[in-house]
PDB file of C-alpha atoms in Angstrom:
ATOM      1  CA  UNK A  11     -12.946  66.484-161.639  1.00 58.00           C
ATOM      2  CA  UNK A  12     -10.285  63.472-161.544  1.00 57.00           C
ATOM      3  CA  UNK A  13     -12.474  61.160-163.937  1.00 57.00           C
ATOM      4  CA  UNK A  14     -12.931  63.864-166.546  1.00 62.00           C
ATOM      5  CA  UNK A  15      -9.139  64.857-166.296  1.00 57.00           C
ATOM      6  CA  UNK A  16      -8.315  61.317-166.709  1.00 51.00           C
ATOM      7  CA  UNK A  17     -10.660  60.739-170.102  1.00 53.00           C
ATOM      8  CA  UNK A  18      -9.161  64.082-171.341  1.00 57.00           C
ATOM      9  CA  UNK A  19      -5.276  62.916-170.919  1.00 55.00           C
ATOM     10  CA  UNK A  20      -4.271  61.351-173.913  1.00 57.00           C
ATOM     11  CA  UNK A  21      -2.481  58.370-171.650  1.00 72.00           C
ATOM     12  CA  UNK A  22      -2.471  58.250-168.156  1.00 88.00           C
ATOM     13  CA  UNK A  23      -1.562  55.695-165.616  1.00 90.00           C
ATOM     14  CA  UNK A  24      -3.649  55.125-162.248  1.00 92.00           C
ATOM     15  CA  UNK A  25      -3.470  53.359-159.194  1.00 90.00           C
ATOM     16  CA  UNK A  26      -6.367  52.242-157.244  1.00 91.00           C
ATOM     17  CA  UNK A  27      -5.889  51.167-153.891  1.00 87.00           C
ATOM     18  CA  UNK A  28      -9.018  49.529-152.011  1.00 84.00           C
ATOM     19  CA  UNK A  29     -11.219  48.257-154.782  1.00 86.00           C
ATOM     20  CA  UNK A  30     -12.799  46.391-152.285  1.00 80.00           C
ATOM     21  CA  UNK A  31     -16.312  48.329-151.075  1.00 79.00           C
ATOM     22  CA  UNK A  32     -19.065  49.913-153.416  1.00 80.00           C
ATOM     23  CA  UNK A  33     -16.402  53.412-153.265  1.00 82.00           C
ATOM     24  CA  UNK A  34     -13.463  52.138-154.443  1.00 85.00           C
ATOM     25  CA  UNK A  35     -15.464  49.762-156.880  1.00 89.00           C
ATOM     26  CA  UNK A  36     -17.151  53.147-157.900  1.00 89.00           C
ATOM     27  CA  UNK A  37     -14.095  54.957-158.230  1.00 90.00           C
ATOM     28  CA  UNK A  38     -12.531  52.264-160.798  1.00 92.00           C
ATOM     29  CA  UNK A  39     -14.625  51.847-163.046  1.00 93.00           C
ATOM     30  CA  UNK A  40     -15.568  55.842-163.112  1.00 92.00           C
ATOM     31  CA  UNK A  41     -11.404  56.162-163.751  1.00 93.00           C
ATOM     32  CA  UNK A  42     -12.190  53.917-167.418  1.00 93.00           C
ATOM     33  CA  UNK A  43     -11.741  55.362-170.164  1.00 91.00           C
ATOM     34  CA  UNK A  44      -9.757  54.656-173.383  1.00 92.00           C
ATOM     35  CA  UNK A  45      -5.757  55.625-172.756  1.00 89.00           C
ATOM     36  CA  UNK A  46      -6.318  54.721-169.194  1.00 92.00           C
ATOM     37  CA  UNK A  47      -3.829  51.831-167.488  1.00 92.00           C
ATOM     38  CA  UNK A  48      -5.363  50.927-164.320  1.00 94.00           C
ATOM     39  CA  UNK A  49      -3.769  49.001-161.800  1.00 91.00           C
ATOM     40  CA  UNK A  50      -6.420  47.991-158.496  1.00 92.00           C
ATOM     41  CA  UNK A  51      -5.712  46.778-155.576  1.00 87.00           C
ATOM     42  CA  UNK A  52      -8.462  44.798-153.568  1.00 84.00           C
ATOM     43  CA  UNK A  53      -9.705  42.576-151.639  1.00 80.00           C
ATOM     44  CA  UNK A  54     -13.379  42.295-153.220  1.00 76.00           C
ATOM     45  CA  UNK A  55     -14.418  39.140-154.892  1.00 81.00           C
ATOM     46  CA  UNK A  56     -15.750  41.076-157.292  1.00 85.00           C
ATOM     47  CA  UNK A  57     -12.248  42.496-158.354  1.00 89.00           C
ATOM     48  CA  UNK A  58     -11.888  40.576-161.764  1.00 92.00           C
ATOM     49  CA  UNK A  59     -15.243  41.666-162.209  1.00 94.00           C
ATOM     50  CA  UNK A  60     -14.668  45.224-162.323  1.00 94.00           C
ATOM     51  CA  UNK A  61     -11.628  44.816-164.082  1.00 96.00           C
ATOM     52  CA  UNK A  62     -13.174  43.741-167.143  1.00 96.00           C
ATOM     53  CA  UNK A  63     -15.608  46.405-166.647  1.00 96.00           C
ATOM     54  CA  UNK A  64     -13.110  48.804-166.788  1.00 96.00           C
ATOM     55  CA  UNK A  65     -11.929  46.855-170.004  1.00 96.00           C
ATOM     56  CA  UNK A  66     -14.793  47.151-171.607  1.00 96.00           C
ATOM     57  CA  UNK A  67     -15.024  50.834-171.475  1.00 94.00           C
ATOM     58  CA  UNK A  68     -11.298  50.820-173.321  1.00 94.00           C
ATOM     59  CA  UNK A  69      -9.032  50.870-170.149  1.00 94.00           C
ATOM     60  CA  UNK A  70      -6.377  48.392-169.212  1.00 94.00           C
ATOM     61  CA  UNK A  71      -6.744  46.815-165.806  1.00 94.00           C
ATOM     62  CA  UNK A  72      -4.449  45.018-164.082  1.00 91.00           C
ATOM     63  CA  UNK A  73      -5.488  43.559-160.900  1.00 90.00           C
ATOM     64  CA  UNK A  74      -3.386  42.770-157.169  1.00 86.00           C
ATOM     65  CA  UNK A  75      -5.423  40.243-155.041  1.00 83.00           C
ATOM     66  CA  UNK A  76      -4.730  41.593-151.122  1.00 77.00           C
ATOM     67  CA  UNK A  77      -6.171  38.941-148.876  1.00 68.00           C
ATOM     68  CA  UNK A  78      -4.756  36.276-146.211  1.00 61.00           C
ATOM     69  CA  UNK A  79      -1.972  35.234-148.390  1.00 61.00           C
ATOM     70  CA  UNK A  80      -0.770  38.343-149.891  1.00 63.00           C
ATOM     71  CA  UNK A  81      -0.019  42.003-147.967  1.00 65.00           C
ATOM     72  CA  UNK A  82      -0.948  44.951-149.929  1.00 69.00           C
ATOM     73  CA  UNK A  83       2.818  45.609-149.396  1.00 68.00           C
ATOM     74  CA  UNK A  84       3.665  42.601-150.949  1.00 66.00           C
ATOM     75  CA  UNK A  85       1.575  43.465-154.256  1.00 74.00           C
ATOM     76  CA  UNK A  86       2.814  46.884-154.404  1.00 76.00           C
ATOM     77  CA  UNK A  87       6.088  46.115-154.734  1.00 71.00           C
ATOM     78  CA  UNK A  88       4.962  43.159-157.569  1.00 69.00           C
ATOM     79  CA  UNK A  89       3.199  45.772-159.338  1.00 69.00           C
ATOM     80  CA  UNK A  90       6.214  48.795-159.236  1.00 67.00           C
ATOM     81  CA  UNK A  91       8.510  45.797-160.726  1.00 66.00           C
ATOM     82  CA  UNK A  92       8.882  47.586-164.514  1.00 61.00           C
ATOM     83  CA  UNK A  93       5.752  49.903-164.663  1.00 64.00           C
ATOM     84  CA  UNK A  94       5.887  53.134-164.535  1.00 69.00           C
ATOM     85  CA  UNK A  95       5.152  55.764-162.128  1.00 79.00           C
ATOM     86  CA  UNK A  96       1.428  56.095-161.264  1.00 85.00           C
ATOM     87  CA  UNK A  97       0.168  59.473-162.973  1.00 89.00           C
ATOM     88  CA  UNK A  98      -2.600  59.571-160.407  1.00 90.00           C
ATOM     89  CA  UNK A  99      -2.918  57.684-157.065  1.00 89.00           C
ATOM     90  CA  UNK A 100      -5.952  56.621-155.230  1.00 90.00           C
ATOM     91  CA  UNK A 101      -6.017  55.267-151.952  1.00 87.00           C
ATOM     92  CA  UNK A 102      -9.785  54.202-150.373  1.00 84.00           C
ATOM     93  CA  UNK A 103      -9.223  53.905-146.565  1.00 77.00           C
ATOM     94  CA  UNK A 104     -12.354  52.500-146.210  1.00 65.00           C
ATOM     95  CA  UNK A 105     -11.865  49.484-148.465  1.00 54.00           C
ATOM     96  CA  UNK A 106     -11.072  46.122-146.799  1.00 55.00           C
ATOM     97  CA  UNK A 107      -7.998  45.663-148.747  1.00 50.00           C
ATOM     98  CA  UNK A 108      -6.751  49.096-146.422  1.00 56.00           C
ATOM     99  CA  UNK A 109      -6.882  48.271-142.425  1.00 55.00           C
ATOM    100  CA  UNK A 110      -6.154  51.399-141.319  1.00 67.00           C
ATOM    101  CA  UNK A 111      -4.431  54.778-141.578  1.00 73.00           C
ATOM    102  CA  UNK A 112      -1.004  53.191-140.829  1.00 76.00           C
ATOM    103  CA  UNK A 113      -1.545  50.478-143.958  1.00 76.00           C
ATOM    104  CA  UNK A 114      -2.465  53.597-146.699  1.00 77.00           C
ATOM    105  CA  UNK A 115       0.496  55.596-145.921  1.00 81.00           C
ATOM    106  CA  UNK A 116       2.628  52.384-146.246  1.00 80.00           C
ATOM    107  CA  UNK A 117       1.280  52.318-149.825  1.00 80.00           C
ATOM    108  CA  UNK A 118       1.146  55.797-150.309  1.00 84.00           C
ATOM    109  CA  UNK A 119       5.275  55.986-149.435  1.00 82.00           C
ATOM    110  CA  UNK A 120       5.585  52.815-151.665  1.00 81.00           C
ATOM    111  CA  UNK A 121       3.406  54.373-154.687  1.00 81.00           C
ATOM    112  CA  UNK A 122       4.387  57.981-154.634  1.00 82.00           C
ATOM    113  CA  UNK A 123       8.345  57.520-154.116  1.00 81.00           C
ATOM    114  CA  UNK A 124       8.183  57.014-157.923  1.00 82.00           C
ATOM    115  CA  UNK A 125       5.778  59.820-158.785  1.00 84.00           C
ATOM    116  CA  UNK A 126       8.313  61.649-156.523  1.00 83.00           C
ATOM    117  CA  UNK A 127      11.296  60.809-158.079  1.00 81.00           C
ATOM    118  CA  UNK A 128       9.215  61.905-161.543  1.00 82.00           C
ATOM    119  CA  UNK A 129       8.194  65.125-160.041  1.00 83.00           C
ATOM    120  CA  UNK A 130       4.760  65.103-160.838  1.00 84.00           C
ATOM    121  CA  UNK A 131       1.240  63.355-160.061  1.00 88.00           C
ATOM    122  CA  UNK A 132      -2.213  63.176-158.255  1.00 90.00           C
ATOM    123  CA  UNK A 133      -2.556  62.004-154.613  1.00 90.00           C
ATOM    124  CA  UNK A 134      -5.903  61.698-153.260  1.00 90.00           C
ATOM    125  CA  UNK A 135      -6.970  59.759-149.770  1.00 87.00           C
ATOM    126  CA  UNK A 136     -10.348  58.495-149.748  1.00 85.00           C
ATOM    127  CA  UNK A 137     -11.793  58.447-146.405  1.00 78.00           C
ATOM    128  CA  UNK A 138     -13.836  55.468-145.417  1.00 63.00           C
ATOM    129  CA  UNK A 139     -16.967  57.808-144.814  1.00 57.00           C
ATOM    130  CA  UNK A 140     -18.173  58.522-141.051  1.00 53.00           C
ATOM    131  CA  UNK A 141     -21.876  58.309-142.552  1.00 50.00           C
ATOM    132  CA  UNK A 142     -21.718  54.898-142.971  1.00 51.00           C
ATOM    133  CA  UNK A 143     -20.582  54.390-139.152  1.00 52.00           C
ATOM    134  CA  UNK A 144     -22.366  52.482-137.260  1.00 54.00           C
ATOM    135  CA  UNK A 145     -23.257  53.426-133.637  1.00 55.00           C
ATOM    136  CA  UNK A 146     -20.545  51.384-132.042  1.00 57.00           C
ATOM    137  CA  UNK A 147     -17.786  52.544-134.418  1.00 63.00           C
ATOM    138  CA  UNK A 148     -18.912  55.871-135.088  1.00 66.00           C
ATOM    139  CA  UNK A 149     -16.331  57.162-132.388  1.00 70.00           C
ATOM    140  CA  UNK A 150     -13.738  55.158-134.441  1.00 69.00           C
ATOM    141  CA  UNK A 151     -14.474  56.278-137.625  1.00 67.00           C
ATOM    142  CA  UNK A 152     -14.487  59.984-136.793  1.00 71.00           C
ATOM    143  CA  UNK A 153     -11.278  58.967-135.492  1.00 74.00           C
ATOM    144  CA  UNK A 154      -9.913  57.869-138.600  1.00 73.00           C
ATOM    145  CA  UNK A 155     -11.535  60.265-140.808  1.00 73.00           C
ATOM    146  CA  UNK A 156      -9.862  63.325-138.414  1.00 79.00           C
ATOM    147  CA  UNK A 157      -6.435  61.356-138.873  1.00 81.00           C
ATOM    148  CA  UNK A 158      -6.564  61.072-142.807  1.00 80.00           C
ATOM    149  CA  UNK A 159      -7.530  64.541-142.876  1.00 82.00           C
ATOM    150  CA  UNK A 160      -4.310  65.411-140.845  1.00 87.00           C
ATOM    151  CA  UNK A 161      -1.981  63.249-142.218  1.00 87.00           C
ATOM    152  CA  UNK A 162      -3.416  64.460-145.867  1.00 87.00           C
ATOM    153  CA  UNK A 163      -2.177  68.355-144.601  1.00 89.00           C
ATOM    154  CA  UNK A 164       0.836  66.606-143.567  1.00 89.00           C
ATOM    155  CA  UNK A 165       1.977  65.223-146.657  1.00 88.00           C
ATOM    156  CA  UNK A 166       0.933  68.720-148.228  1.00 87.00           C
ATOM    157  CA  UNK A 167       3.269  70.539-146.833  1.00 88.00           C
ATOM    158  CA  UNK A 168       6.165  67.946-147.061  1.00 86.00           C
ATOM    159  CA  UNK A 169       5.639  67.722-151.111  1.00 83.00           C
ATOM    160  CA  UNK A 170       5.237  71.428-151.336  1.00 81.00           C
ATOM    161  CA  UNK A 171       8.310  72.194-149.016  1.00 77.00           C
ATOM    162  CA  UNK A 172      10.141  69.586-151.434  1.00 75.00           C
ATOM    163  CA  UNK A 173       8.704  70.993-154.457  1.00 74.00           C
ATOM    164  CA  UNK A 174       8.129  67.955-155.780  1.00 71.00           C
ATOM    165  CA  UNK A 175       4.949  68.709-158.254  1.00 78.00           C
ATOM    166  CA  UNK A 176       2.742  66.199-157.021  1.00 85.00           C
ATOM    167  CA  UNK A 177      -0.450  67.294-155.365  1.00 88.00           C
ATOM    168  CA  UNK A 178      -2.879  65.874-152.290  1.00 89.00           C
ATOM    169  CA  UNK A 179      -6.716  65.979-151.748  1.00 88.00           C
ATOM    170  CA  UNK A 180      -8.356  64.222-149.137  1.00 85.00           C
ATOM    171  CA  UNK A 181     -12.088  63.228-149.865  1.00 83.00           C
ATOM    172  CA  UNK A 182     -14.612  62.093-147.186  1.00 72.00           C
ATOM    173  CA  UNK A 183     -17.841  60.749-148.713  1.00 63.00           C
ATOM    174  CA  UNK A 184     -21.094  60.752-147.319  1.00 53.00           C
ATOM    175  CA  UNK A 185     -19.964  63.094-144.506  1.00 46.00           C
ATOM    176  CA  UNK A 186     -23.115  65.063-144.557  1.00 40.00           C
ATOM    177  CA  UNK A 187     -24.949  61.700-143.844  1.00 43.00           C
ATOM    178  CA  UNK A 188     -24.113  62.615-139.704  1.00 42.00           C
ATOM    179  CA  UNK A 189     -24.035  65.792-137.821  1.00 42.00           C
ATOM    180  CA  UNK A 190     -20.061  64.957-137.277  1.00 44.00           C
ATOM    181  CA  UNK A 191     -19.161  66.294-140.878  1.00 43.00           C
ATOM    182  CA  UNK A 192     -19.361  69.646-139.541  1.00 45.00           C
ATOM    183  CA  UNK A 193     -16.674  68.901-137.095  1.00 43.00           C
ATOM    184  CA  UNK A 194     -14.218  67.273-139.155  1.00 45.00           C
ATOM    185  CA  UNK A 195     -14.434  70.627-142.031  1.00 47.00           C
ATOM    186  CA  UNK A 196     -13.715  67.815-144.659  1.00 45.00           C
ATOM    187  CA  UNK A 197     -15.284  68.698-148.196  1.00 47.00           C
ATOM    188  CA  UNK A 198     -18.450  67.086-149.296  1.00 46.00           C
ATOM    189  CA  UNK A 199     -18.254  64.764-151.921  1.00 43.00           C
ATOM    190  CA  UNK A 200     -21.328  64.110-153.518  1.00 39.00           C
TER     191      UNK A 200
END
């Protein structure tokens, strides 16, 4: 379990990517714990909010706004300046902060190069959840949850080949919500 790993570690450094919808919100401040440096990328207007959340149960939380004015690119690199490599990297697709598949793995190649170059740490791609589809982009979202899962293998077996220590999981919540779960053989989160 990432948030009891994370509590356990006596200092660990996280980056949240799509604090921006009720899962990534969920995911941050379920990542707080005392020793934990958070770093969370959103959109939300509730971002500062659940910063100090996360304060408040003995984090540190620093916050990237990604809206009309500033590309998640853009606050990636501001937030690599002199921090260290992310111990454990989050990215929720499904967060409005994250477009689409092609926007993660821009942050995922921006965020693990240094866990890379450190030669260890946590990947794990949040799906955006094809249970909360709606009819008319249910097609679309199966879509994108089928692509995550793929490029999620991918990157797998590129960090294994390179032996680079770091490790992937790919996460689709709420699949069991729709018969299309079954399909995509992505693991339940509940």
């Amino acid at each position: 379990d990432l948030a009891a790993r994370a509590r356990r570690a006596p200092s660990v450094s996280i980056a949240v990517v799509g604090v921006s919808d009720a899962i990534g919100i969920a995911l941050a401040r379920s990542l707080s714990a005392p020793g934990v440096s958070l770093r969370l990328f959103g959109a939300s207007a509730a971002l500062d909010q659940v910063a100090e959340d996360c304060r408040q149960r003995g984090a540190r939380a620093e916050t990237f706004w990604v809206d009309g004015r500033r590309s998640l690119a853009w606050e990636i690199a501001r937030a690599s300046g002199d921090a260290p490599a992310a111990d454990v990297l989050v990215v929720n697709l499904g967060a409005k902060a994250v477009t689409g598949l092609a926007e993660a793995i821009g942050a995922i190649g921006a965020l693990a190069g240094p866990m890379r170059r450190r030669g260890r740490g946590d990947i794990v791609l949040v799906g955006d959840g094809v249970g909360r589809a709606t009819t008319g982009d249910f097609q679309a979202a199966v879509h994108r949850a089928r692509a995550l899962q793929k490029y999620g293998a991918a990157l797998r077996r590129e960090l294994r080949a390179d032996g680079d220590g770091l490790s992937v999981v790919v996460v689709a919540p709420r699949r069991i919500a729709v018969r299309a779960g079954g399909w995509l053989r992505m693991p339940r989160l509940t």
